[in-house]
Coordinates of C-alpha atoms in Angstrom, one line a residue:
M1114 CA 102.1 -10.7 53.1
A1115 CA 100.5 -9.5 49.8
E1116 CA 102.1 -6.5 48.2
V1117 CA 100.2 -3.4 47.1
S1118 CA 102.6 -3.1 44.2
K1119 CA 100.8 -6.1 42.7
A1120 CA 97.3 -4.9 43.3
N1121 CA 96.9 -3.7 39.8
A1122 CA 98.5 -6.8 38.2
T1123 CA 95.3 -8.8 37.8
I1124 CA 93.2 -9.8 34.6
L1125 CA 91.4 -6.5 35.1
G1126 CA 94.4 -4.4 34.0
P1127 CA 96.5 -1.7 35.5
N1128 CA 93.8 0.8 36.3
V1129 CA 91.9 -1.6 38.6
F1130 CA 93.5 -1.9 42.0
V1131 CA 92.5 -5.1 43.8
F1132 CA 93.3 -4.7 47.5
D1133 CA 93.6 -7.5 50.1
P1134 CA 93.3 -7.2 53.9
Q1135 CA 96.7 -8.9 54.2
M1136 CA 98.3 -5.9 52.4
P1137 CA 100.0 -3.3 54.7
M1138 CA 97.3 -0.8 55.5
T1139 CA 99.7 2.2 55.2
A1140 CA 100.6 1.1 51.7
I1141 CA 96.9 0.9 50.8
Q1142 CA 96.4 4.3 52.3
D1143 CA 99.2 5.8 50.4
K1144 CA 98.0 4.3 47.0
V1145 CA 94.3 5.6 47.4
T1146 CA 95.5 8.9 48.6
A1147 CA 97.7 9.4 45.7
I1148 CA 94.8 8.5 43.3
F1149 CA 92.6 11.1 45.0
K1150 CA 95.2 13.7 44.6
Q1151 CA 95.4 13.0 40.9
M1152 CA 91.7 12.9 40.5
E1153 CA 90.3 15.5 42.9
A1154 CA 89.9 18.2 40.3
N1155 CA 90.3 16.2 37.3
E1156 CA 86.9 16.9 35.8
F1157 CA 87.6 16.4 32.0
G1158 CA 90.7 14.2 32.3
T1159 CA 91.2 10.9 30.6
E1160 CA 92.3 8.8 33.6
R1161 CA 89.9 6.2 35.1
Y1162 CA 90.3 4.0 38.1
A1163 CA 88.5 1.2 39.9
L1164 CA 89.5 0.6 43.6
L1165 CA 88.3 -2.9 44.5
F1166 CA 88.4 -4.5 48.1
K1167 CA 88.5 -8.2 48.8
P1168 CA 86.4 -9.3 51.8
G1169 CA 87.9 -8.2 55.1
T1170 CA 88.4 -5.1 57.3
Y1171 CA 90.5 -2.1 56.2
N1172 CA 91.7 0.5 58.7
I1173 CA 92.0 3.4 56.2
L1174 CA 90.5 6.8 55.5
F1175 CA 90.5 8.3 52.1
D1176 CA 88.5 10.5 49.7
V1177 CA 87.2 9.7 46.2
G1178 CA 87.7 12.0 43.2
F1179 CA 86.5 12.0 39.6
Y1180 CA 86.2 8.8 37.5
T1181 CA 86.8 6.5 40.4
Q1182 CA 84.9 3.6 41.4
V1183 CA 85.2 2.1 45.0
A1184 CA 83.6 -1.2 45.5
G1185 CA 83.6 -4.2 47.7
L1186 CA 84.2 -7.7 46.3
G1187 CA 82.1 -9.5 48.8
K1188 CA 78.8 -11.1 48.1
S1189 CA 77.2 -8.9 50.8
P1190 CA 78.0 -5.2 51.5
D1191 CA 79.0 -6.3 55.0
D1192 CA 81.7 -8.6 53.7
V1193 CA 84.0 -5.6 53.3
L1194 CA 84.4 -2.9 55.9
I1195 CA 86.3 0.4 55.7
E1196 CA 87.0 1.1 59.3
G1197 CA 88.0 4.7 59.2
G1198 CA 86.1 6.3 56.2
V1199 CA 85.5 7.0 52.6
N1200 CA 84.4 10.5 51.6
V1201 CA 83.8 12.8 48.8
P1202 CA 84.7 16.4 49.8
A1203 CA 84.3 19.5 47.7
Y1204 CA 87.6 21.2 48.6
W1205 CA 88.6 22.0 45.0
M1206 CA 85.6 24.3 44.4
P1207 CA 85.1 27.6 46.2
H1208 CA 82.9 27.6 49.3
R1209 CA 82.7 23.7 49.3
N1210 CA 80.6 23.9 46.1
A1211 CA 79.9 20.4 45.1
T1212 CA 77.7 21.0 42.0
C1213 CA 80.5 19.7 39.7
N1214 CA 81.4 16.6 41.8
F1215 CA 80.3 14.1 39.1
W1216 CA 81.5 10.7 37.9
R1217 CA 82.3 8.5 40.8
T1218 CA 80.7 5.5 42.3
F1219 CA 80.3 3.8 45.8
E1220 CA 79.2 0.2 45.8
N1221 CA 78.8 -2.9 47.8
F1222 CA 80.8 -2.2 51.0
A1223 CA 80.4 -1.0 54.6
I1224 CA 81.8 2.2 56.0
N1225 CA 82.4 3.1 59.7
A1226 CA 83.8 6.5 59.9
S1227 CA 86.3 7.4 62.6
A1228 CA 86.6 10.4 65.1
A1229 CA 88.9 12.0 62.4
T1230 CA 85.8 12.9 60.4
N1231 CA 83.5 13.4 63.5
N1232 CA 82.4 9.8 63.0
T1233 CA 80.5 11.1 59.8
T1234 CA 80.6 9.9 56.3
T1235 CA 80.3 12.9 53.8
I1236 CA 79.5 12.3 50.1
A1237 CA 79.0 15.7 48.7
V1238 CA 78.1 15.0 45.1
S1239 CA 75.9 16.0 42.3
Q1240 CA 74.9 13.9 39.1
A1241 CA 76.5 10.6 38.1
A1242 CA 77.7 9.7 41.5
P1243 CA 75.6 6.8 42.5
I1244 CA 75.6 5.1 45.9
R1245 CA 74.6 1.4 45.7
R1246 CA 74.5 -1.6 48.0
M1247 CA 76.2 0.4 50.8
H1248 CA 76.0 0.0 54.6
V1249 CA 76.9 3.2 56.3
R1250 CA 77.4 2.4 59.9
S1251 CA 78.9 5.8 60.9
S1252 CA 77.4 7.0 64.2
G1253 CA 77.3 10.6 62.8
G1254 CA 75.4 9.5 59.8
L1255 CA 75.6 10.3 56.1
W1256 CA 75.9 13.9 55.0
L1257 CA 75.2 14.7 51.3
F1258 CA 77.0 18.1 51.4
Q1259 CA 79.8 19.8 52.9
V1260 CA 79.8 22.8 55.2
D1261 CA 81.8 25.9 53.9
P1262 CA 84.1 26.8 57.0
E1263 CA 84.3 30.5 55.8
T1264 CA 80.6 31.1 56.1
G1265 CA 79.2 28.1 58.2
A1266 CA 76.7 27.5 55.4
G1267 CA 76.2 24.5 53.4
G1268 CA 78.0 24.4 50.0
W1269 CA 75.8 23.9 47.0
A1270 CA 75.2 20.4 46.0
S1271 CA 72.9 19.5 43.0
G1272 CA 71.3 16.2 42.9
G1273 CA 72.1 12.5 43.6
F1274 CA 71.1 8.9 43.8
M1275 CA 71.2 6.2 46.5
A1276 CA 69.7 2.7 46.1
D1277 CA 69.6 -0.7 47.9
S1278 CA 71.5 0.7 51.0
V1279 CA 71.4 0.9 54.6
V1280 CA 72.3 4.0 56.7
D1281 CA 72.2 3.1 60.4
H1282 CA 71.8 6.6 61.5
L1283 CA 70.8 10.1 60.1
V1284 CA 70.9 11.0 56.4
L1285 CA 71.6 14.8 56.3
P1286 CA 71.0 16.4 53.0
G1287 CA 71.7 19.9 54.3
S1288 CA 72.1 22.1 51.2
Q1289 CA 71.6 19.2 48.7
Q1290 CA 68.9 20.5 46.4
Q1291 CA 67.4 17.2 45.2
W1292 CA 67.9 13.5 45.6
L1293 CA 66.3 10.1 44.7
S1294 CA 66.4 7.5 47.4
R1295 CA 65.2 4.0 46.1
N1296 CA 64.9 0.8 48.1
N1297 CA 66.9 2.2 51.2
K1298 CA 66.6 2.1 54.9
Y1299 CA 67.9 4.8 57.2
G1300 CA 67.8 5.9 60.7
S1301 CA 66.1 9.2 59.8
W1302 CA 66.0 11.6 56.9
A1303 CA 66.6 15.1 58.0
N1304 CA 65.5 17.7 55.4
G1305 CA 65.1 18.7 51.8
V1306 CA 65.5 21.7 49.7
W1307 CA 63.6 21.5 46.5
N1308 CA 62.9 17.9 45.3
M1309 CA 63.5 14.8 47.4
V1310 CA 61.9 11.5 45.9
F1311 CA 61.6 8.3 47.9
V1312 CA 60.7 5.1 46.2
G1313 CA 60.3 1.8 47.9
D1314 CA 62.2 3.0 50.9
A1315 CA 61.7 0.9 54.2
N1316 CA 60.9 4.0 56.1
G1317 CA 60.4 6.9 53.6
P1318 CA 59.3 10.3 55.2
S1319 CA 55.7 11.5 54.9
Q1320 CA 55.0 13.6 51.8
D1321 CA 51.8 15.2 53.4
N1322 CA 53.3 18.6 53.7
F1323 CA 54.6 19.1 50.1
P1324 CA 55.7 21.7 49.1
S1325 CA 57.0 23.1 52.3
T1326 CA 58.6 19.9 53.0
P1327 CA 59.7 18.9 49.5
Y1328 CA 59.1 15.2 49.7
T1329 CA 57.5 12.8 47.3
T1330 CA 57.1 9.3 48.7
V1331 CA 56.0 6.2 46.8
E1332 CA 55.6 3.2 49.0
R1333 CA 56.8 0.5 46.7
T1334 CA 59.2 0.2 43.7
P1335 CA 57.0 -1.4 41.0
V1336 CA 59.7 -3.3 39.0
I1337 CA 63.4 -3.6 39.7
R1338 CA 66.4 -5.8 39.0
E1339 CA 69.3 -4.4 41.1
K1340 CA 72.4 -3.5 39.3
P1341 CA 74.8 -6.4 38.6
Y1342 CA 78.1 -6.4 40.4
L1343 CA 81.5 -8.0 40.4
Y1344 CA 82.6 -10.2 43.4
I1345 CA 85.2 -12.8 44.2
T1346 CA 84.4 -16.4 45.3
A1347 CA 86.0 -18.4 48.3
E1348 CA 88.2 -19.9 45.5
D1349 CA 89.5 -16.5 44.5
Q1350 CA 87.5 -16.4 41.2
Y1351 CA 85.8 -13.4 39.8
E1352 CA 82.1 -13.7 39.0
V1353 CA 79.3 -11.2 38.2
F1354 CA 76.2 -11.4 40.3
V1355 CA 73.0 -10.6 38.4
P1356 CA 70.1 -9.9 40.9
A1357 CA 66.7 -11.4 40.0
L1358 CA 63.7 -9.3 38.8
Q1359 CA 61.4 -8.3 41.5
E1360 CA 58.1 -6.4 41.7
N1361 CA 56.5 -4.1 44.3
T1362 CA 59.6 -4.1 46.6
Q1363 CA 60.3 -2.3 49.7
G1364 CA 63.6 -1.8 51.4
P1365 CA 67.1 -3.1 50.5
S1366 CA 67.5 -6.4 48.7
W1367 CA 70.0 -7.8 51.1
A1368 CA 69.2 -6.3 54.6
D1369 CA 68.0 -8.1 57.8
G1370 CA 70.0 -11.2 57.0
N1371 CA 68.6 -11.7 53.6
A1372 CA 70.7 -12.5 50.5
T1373 CA 69.9 -10.7 47.2
P1374 CA 68.2 -13.3 44.9
G1375 CA 69.8 -13.8 41.6
K1376 CA 72.4 -15.8 39.7
S1377 CA 76.2 -15.6 39.2
I1378 CA 78.0 -15.6 35.8
S1379 CA 81.7 -16.7 35.6
I1380 CA 84.2 -14.1 34.6
N1381 CA 85.1 -16.7 31.9
D1382 CA 81.9 -15.8 30.2
F1383 CA 82.9 -12.3 29.7
Y1384 CA 85.1 -10.5 27.2
I1385 CA 87.3 -8.3 29.2
A1386 CA 87.9 -5.2 27.3
H1387 CA 91.1 -3.1 27.8
P1388 CA 91.5 0.2 26.2
T1389 CA 94.9 -0.6 24.9
D1390 CA 93.7 -3.4 22.6
A1391 CA 89.9 -3.6 22.5
C1392 CA 88.2 -2.3 19.3
A1393 CA 84.7 -2.4 18.0
A1394 CA 85.3 -5.4 15.7
N1395 CA 86.8 -7.5 18.6
I1396 CA 83.9 -6.5 20.9
N1397 CA 81.3 -7.2 18.3
A1398 CA 82.8 -10.7 17.7
A1399 CA 82.7 -11.5 21.3
L1400 CA 79.1 -10.3 21.6
G1401 CA 78.2 -12.4 18.5
A1402 CA 79.7 -15.5 20.0
G1403 CA 77.4 -15.0 23.1
K1404 CA 79.9 -13.4 25.5
H1405 CA 79.1 -10.6 28.0
V1406 CA 81.5 -7.6 28.1
L1407 CA 83.4 -6.1 31.0
F1408 CA 84.9 -2.7 30.2
T1409 CA 87.9 -1.9 32.4
P1410 CA 88.7 1.7 33.1
G1411 CA 89.9 3.8 30.2
I1412 CA 88.7 5.5 27.0
Y1413 CA 87.4 3.4 24.0
K1414 CA 87.2 5.0 20.6
L1415 CA 84.8 2.9 18.5
D1416 CA 84.7 3.0 14.7
D1417 CA 81.6 1.0 14.5
T1418 CA 78.5 0.5 16.7
L1419 CA 78.5 -2.2 19.3
H1420 CA 75.7 -4.5 18.4
V1421 CA 74.0 -6.4 21.2
G1422 CA 71.8 -9.1 19.7
N1423 CA 71.6 -11.8 22.3
A1424 CA 69.1 -11.8 25.1
D1425 CA 70.4 -11.4 28.7
T1426 CA 73.7 -9.9 27.6
V1427 CA 75.5 -8.0 30.5
I1428 CA 77.6 -4.9 29.5
L1429 CA 79.3 -3.7 32.7
G1430 CA 81.7 -0.9 33.1
L1431 CA 84.4 -0.7 36.0
G1432 CA 85.9 2.6 36.8
Q1433 CA 83.7 4.9 34.7
P1434 CA 85.0 3.9 31.2
S1435 CA 84.2 6.1 28.3
L1436 CA 83.0 4.9 24.9
I1437 CA 83.2 7.4 22.1
P1438 CA 81.8 6.7 18.6
I1439 CA 84.1 8.4 16.2
N1440 CA 82.2 8.0 12.8
G1441 CA 78.8 9.4 13.7
C1442 CA 77.2 6.1 14.6
P1443 CA 75.6 5.0 17.9
A1444 CA 78.0 3.7 20.4
I1445 CA 75.5 0.8 21.4
S1446 CA 72.6 -0.7 19.7
V1447 CA 70.4 -3.3 21.3
A1448 CA 68.2 -5.7 19.4
D1449 CA 64.6 -6.1 20.6
V1450 CA 65.5 -8.9 22.8
D1451 CA 64.9 -9.9 26.5
G1452 CA 66.9 -8.9 29.5
V1453 CA 70.0 -6.9 28.4
T1454 CA 71.9 -5.0 30.9
I1455 CA 74.0 -1.9 30.1
A1456 CA 75.7 -0.5 33.3
G1457 CA 78.4 1.8 34.6
L1458 CA 79.5 3.6 31.4
I1459 CA 80.1 7.1 30.1
I1460 CA 78.9 7.5 26.5
D1461 CA 80.7 10.5 25.1
A1462 CA 79.6 12.1 21.8
G1463 CA 82.3 12.3 19.1
E1464 CA 82.9 15.2 16.7
V1465 CA 80.8 13.7 14.1
T1466 CA 77.1 13.9 14.7
S1467 CA 75.6 10.6 15.8
P1468 CA 71.7 10.4 15.3
T1469 CA 71.6 8.8 18.7
L1470 CA 74.3 7.4 21.2
I1471 CA 72.4 4.4 22.6
E1472 CA 69.6 2.9 20.9
V1473 CA 67.6 0.2 22.7
G1474 CA 65.5 -1.6 20.1
P1475 CA 65.2 -0.6 16.5
Q1476 CA 62.4 1.6 15.3
G1477 CA 59.2 -0.3 15.3
S1478 CA 60.1 -2.7 18.2
S1479 CA 57.1 -4.6 19.3
A1480 CA 58.0 -7.6 21.5
N1481 CA 56.7 -7.8 25.0
H1482 CA 59.4 -7.9 27.5
T1483 CA 57.4 -7.6 30.8
A1484 CA 58.9 -11.0 32.2
N1485 CA 62.6 -10.0 31.4
P1486 CA 63.0 -6.3 30.8
T1487 CA 66.2 -4.6 29.6
F1488 CA 67.9 -2.4 32.2
L1489 CA 70.0 0.7 32.0
Y1490 CA 72.1 1.6 35.0
D1491 CA 74.2 4.4 36.0
L1492 CA 74.9 5.8 32.5
T1493 CA 76.2 9.2 31.6
V1494 CA 75.6 10.3 28.1
R1495 CA 77.8 13.4 27.6
T1496 CA 78.1 15.9 24.8
A1497 CA 81.2 17.9 25.7
G1498 CA 82.7 20.8 23.8
H1499 CA 83.3 20.5 20.2
C1500 CA 81.2 17.2 20.1
R1501 CA 77.7 16.7 18.8
N1502 CA 74.7 14.3 18.6
D1503 CA 71.0 14.5 17.9
V1504 CA 69.7 12.3 20.8
G1505 CA 71.4 10.8 23.8
I1506 CA 69.3 7.6 24.5
T1507 CA 66.5 6.4 22.1
I1508 CA 64.3 3.7 23.7
N1509 CA 62.2 1.9 21.1
S1510 CA 61.7 -1.4 22.9
H1511 CA 58.8 -1.9 25.3
N1512 CA 59.2 -2.4 29.1
V1513 CA 62.7 -0.9 29.4
V1514 CA 63.8 0.1 32.9
G1515 CA 66.3 3.0 33.5
D1516 CA 68.0 3.4 36.9
Q1517 CA 70.0 6.6 37.3
L1518 CA 70.6 8.1 33.8
W1519 CA 72.3 11.5 33.3
L1520 CA 72.0 13.0 29.9
W1521 CA 74.3 16.0 29.8
R1522 CA 75.0 18.6 27.1
A1523 CA 78.0 20.3 28.7
D1524 CA 77.3 23.8 29.9
H1525 CA 81.0 24.4 30.8
G1526 CA 84.5 23.3 29.8
N1527 CA 86.5 23.9 26.6
G1528 CA 84.3 24.4 23.6
A1529 CA 80.9 24.1 25.3
A1530 CA 78.8 26.7 23.5
W1531 CA 75.5 27.1 21.7
N1532 CA 76.8 26.1 18.2
S1533 CA 79.9 24.1 19.2
N1534 CA 78.3 21.2 21.1
P1535 CA 74.7 20.9 19.9
T1536 CA 72.2 18.2 20.8
K1537 CA 68.5 18.1 20.4
N1538 CA 67.1 15.8 23.0
G1539 CA 68.5 13.9 25.9
V1540 CA 66.1 10.8 25.9
V1541 CA 63.5 9.9 23.4
V1542 CA 61.1 7.1 24.6
N1543 CA 59.0 5.5 21.9
G1544 CA 58.5 2.1 23.6
D1545 CA 55.5 1.4 25.8
D1546 CA 55.5 0.6 29.4
V1547 CA 59.0 2.1 30.0
T1548 CA 60.0 2.9 33.7
I1549 CA 62.8 5.4 34.7
Y1550 CA 64.1 5.9 38.3
G1551 CA 66.2 9.0 38.3
L1552 CA 66.4 10.9 35.1
F1553 CA 68.9 13.7 35.1
N1554 CA 68.6 15.5 31.7
E1555 CA 70.0 18.7 31.0
H1556 CA 70.9 21.6 28.6
H1557 CA 69.8 20.1 25.3
K1558 CA 68.5 22.6 22.6
E1559 CA 65.1 21.1 22.1
Y1560 CA 62.9 18.9 24.4
Q1561 CA 65.2 17.5 27.2
T1562 CA 62.9 14.6 27.3
L1563 CA 60.4 13.5 24.6
W1564 CA 58.1 10.6 25.7
A1565 CA 56.0 9.2 23.0
G1566 CA 55.3 5.6 24.3
N1567 CA 52.3 4.7 26.4
G1568 CA 52.3 3.5 29.9
G1569 CA 55.3 5.4 30.9
R1570 CA 56.4 5.8 34.6
L1571 CA 59.1 8.4 35.8
Y1572 CA 60.2 8.6 39.5
F1573 CA 62.3 11.8 39.9
Y1574 CA 63.3 14.2 37.3
Q1575 CA 66.0 16.8 37.5
S1576 CA 66.5 19.1 34.4
E1577 CA 68.3 22.4 33.9
I1578 CA 67.3 23.8 30.7
P1579 CA 70.0 25.3 28.4
Y1580 CA 72.0 28.1 29.9
D1581 CA 73.1 29.5 26.6
P1582 CA 70.3 30.4 24.0
P1583 CA 71.8 33.6 22.5
D1584 CA 68.3 35.1 22.0
Q1585 CA 64.6 34.2 22.1
K1586 CA 64.6 33.8 18.3
S1587 CA 67.1 31.0 18.5
W1588 CA 65.0 29.1 21.0
K1589 CA 61.5 28.8 20.0
C1590 CA 59.2 25.9 19.2
D1591 CA 57.1 27.3 16.2
R1592 CA 55.4 30.2 17.9
T1593 CA 56.1 29.0 21.5
N1594 CA 59.0 30.5 23.7
G1595 CA 61.4 27.7 24.2
F1596 CA 60.9 23.9 24.4
A1597 CA 59.4 22.3 27.3
S1598 CA 61.9 20.2 29.3
Y1599 CA 59.5 17.3 29.8
K1600 CA 57.3 16.7 26.8
V1601 CA 54.8 13.8 26.6
A1602 CA 53.8 13.5 23.1
D1603 CA 50.1 14.4 22.1
T1604 CA 49.3 10.8 21.1
V1605 CA 50.0 9.3 24.6
T1606 CA 46.9 8.4 26.6
N1607 CA 48.5 6.9 29.7
H1608 CA 51.6 8.4 31.7
E1609 CA 52.5 9.0 35.2
A1610 CA 55.4 10.9 36.8
W1611 CA 56.4 11.8 40.4
G1612 CA 58.7 14.4 41.6
L1613 CA 59.7 16.7 38.6
G1614 CA 62.1 19.5 38.9
I1615 CA 62.8 22.1 36.2
Y1616 CA 65.4 24.8 36.8
S1617 CA 66.5 27.8 34.8
Y1618 CA 69.7 29.8 34.5
F1619 CA 69.5 31.8 31.2
R1620 CA 72.9 33.1 31.4
D1621 CA 73.3 34.9 28.1
A1622 CA 70.0 36.5 27.2
P1623 CA 66.5 37.4 28.6
V1624 CA 65.0 34.2 27.4
K1625 CA 61.6 32.9 28.4
L1626 CA 60.2 29.3 28.5
D1627 CA 56.4 29.2 28.2
N1628 CA 56.1 25.7 30.0
A1629 CA 58.4 23.7 31.8
I1630 CA 56.2 20.6 31.2
E1631 CA 53.7 19.9 28.4
V1632 CA 51.5 16.8 28.4
P1633 CA 48.3 15.8 26.8
E1634 CA 45.1 16.8 28.7
V1635 CA 43.7 13.3 29.0
P1636 CA 42.6 11.4 32.0
G1637 CA 45.3 8.8 31.9
V1638 CA 48.1 11.4 32.1
K1639 CA 48.9 12.2 35.7
L1640 CA 51.7 14.2 37.3
H1641 CA 52.6 14.5 41.1
H1642 CA 54.7 17.2 42.8
L1643 CA 56.0 19.6 40.2
T1644 CA 58.7 22.3 40.9
T1645 CA 60.2 25.1 38.9
V1646 CA 63.1 27.2 40.1
W1647 CA 64.8 30.4 38.7
L1648 CA 68.4 29.7 39.9
T1649 CA 69.7 32.9 38.6
G1650 CA 70.0 34.5 35.2
T1651 CA 69.7 37.4 32.9
P1652 CA 67.1 40.0 34.1
G1653 CA 63.9 39.5 32.2
S1654 CA 64.5 35.7 31.8
E1655 CA 61.7 33.3 33.2
I1656 CA 59.9 30.1 33.2
S1657 CA 56.4 31.4 32.6
H1658 CA 54.4 28.3 33.7
I1659 CA 54.9 24.9 35.3
V1660 CA 52.6 22.8 33.0
N1661 CA 50.2 23.5 30.1
G1662 CA 49.9 27.2 30.9
L1663 CA 49.2 26.6 34.5
G1664 CA 51.4 27.7 37.5
D1665 CA 52.9 31.2 38.1
R1666 CA 56.2 32.3 36.6
V1667 CA 59.7 32.2 38.2
Y1668 CA 61.8 35.1 37.3
A1669 CA 64.0 36.3 40.2
N1670 CA 65.7 35.2 43.4
S1671 CA 63.2 37.2 45.8
P1672 CA 60.7 37.1 46.9
E1673 CA 60.5 33.3 47.5
S1674 CA 57.5 33.1 45.1
A1675 CA 59.5 34.6 42.3
M1676 CA 62.2 31.9 42.7
R1677 CA 60.2 28.8 43.2
Q1678 CA 56.8 27.6 42.2
T1679 CA 55.2 24.3 42.8
M1680 CA 52.1 22.3 42.0
N1681 CA 50.9 19.3 44.0
E1682 CA 49.0 17.4 41.3
Y1683 CA 48.1 17.7 37.5
P1684 CA 45.4 17.7 36.5
C1685 CA 44.7 19.9 39.4
A1686 CA 41.9 19.0 41.9
Q1687 CA 38.7 20.8 41.0

C-alpha cells in the first residue's frame, strides 16, 4: 500500500502532495486537515500547497484554506471522486464573513457531499478562488456562502467565478453579492444579490427582470480556450493538457460524454521551477530554449523580467505561487507572438516601483492573433503594504483573452495605506479585440481599468474604488471628482461590456466620485446592465452618477435607492 509520507516526494517538490486511492484514507484525511488548520486564516502567509489526487475514489471530508489548490489528476473531472466532501468555510471571520476568503482553487474533480454536511458542498469565497472543470454531484447542491449560526442570516461573500463545470442540483448564491458563471450547467440557479453574469451556460437564467433579478445572461461564449491542467497518464507520467480554441460555445467542454478537445504536452517539455533554486536567469534560459514553465508552490523573487518570446509557451502555476520582481521591472513580459498561456499565478509588486507587473506585447504591437490568441487565466496581481507599481497588467497585443483576473491594491494588511502601497491602474488595454471574462479590479488610485483598444469585450466587472483617499483634493482628475472605475478612452469607436458593478466605501473622508463609468458617446460603444452600490462610508461620500453624468447618486444604506442604482442599457433607449 502506498504511503502518505511519500505523497510529497515527487518531481513537483515538497509542497505538492500527490495522493493515491491506495493510500490509507485516514492518513490522507489527517494530512489535508492539518494543512487546512495551518492555512485557514493565513491570509498574508508565505506557505503554498497543491493537493493533487490521482484517479480513483477518496472517502474523505476536508476544508480548503488560503494558498491551496485542490485538483484531480484525471483526464476528466469524473476520474477523481471525493466521496465525503471538500468545502470552503468562513469560520475564521466573524459572522461567517467570507469577503476575505481569497487565493484557493478547485479544479478537475467530482464531489459528492456526505450527510455530515447535509449533502451540501459549500464554497464560501470571494475573489481569486476559481472553480474549474468541477462536477458537484452533492444532492444538497452548491452553496456560495455560509450561514451565520448566531443570526441565521448569510455571511457576506463578495464575488467569485465558476467555469466549465457541472452542478447536478441547485446552485445557491444566498448572500453572495456577485458572480460570473461561464460555460456551466446546473440543476437550477436560486438567486442573486447585485450582479450575477452568465456567459455560455447551458441553462442560464432569464435576464428579463433586471434589475429586480440581477441577472445578465449571454447565450454563448464568443471565444475561449479552457485553462490547461496537469494530469497523469495510465503509464503514471505527468502531462499538461491544453484545450483547443473554440468559438461560440455553450455548456461545459467535457459534459455529456464528450472529451475536451485539445492536445497534451509531456512534463519533459517543462522547466519545473522550485522556489529553492529557480532564478530569473535559469527560467529565462529555459524559456529561450523553447521550454514551458511549471511553477511549483512557493515564493519566487525575480531580479529580472521573465521574457516569453516563443509562440504557444505555457506558464502554469501549481498551488498559488507568487512571483515578486525586486528591481522595479515587470515580472513577465510577452513578445507579440501567438498563443501564449499564463495561468495560476500571484504576481506581487515589490518595494521598487514597476511600471507594469505583466506586459503582454511591447508597445506598438500590431500582429493579428485571431487564430491563436494569448490567454491569461486565474491571475492575481497584488500590491500589498509597502509595495508599489504603476500598472498591474498592460495588454498591448491584439486578440488577448483574460479569464478570471484580480488586480488588487490591498485595502487592509500591514502597510496598506494611501501613500505606502500606491498604484495607478489595475489594467491598461491598448490592444484591439481584447476579451475579458471576469475582471475584478480594485482600489487603485486612478482609473481602475483604462481601455484604449478598439473592439474590446468585457463580461462581468467587479470594482471597489479606493477606500482611502484622505480628502477630495487628493483624488481628482483635473477638475473632476475622482477617477472613473471603468474608463474607455475617448479615441475608442467600438466597445461592449456586460454586467458592470462599481462599489464605494470611502472610509476616511467624505469623498465623491462623479462617474463610476466614462465612455465615448459614439454608436459603437454599448454597455449592458450597470450597477453602483454605496457599501458604507463616511457621511457625505457618494458615487454621483453611473455613466457619463447619467444615473442617480448612491450615498447611504437607506432607502434602497440611496444604496443601489442601476441602468439597463447605455446609451439609454430613447
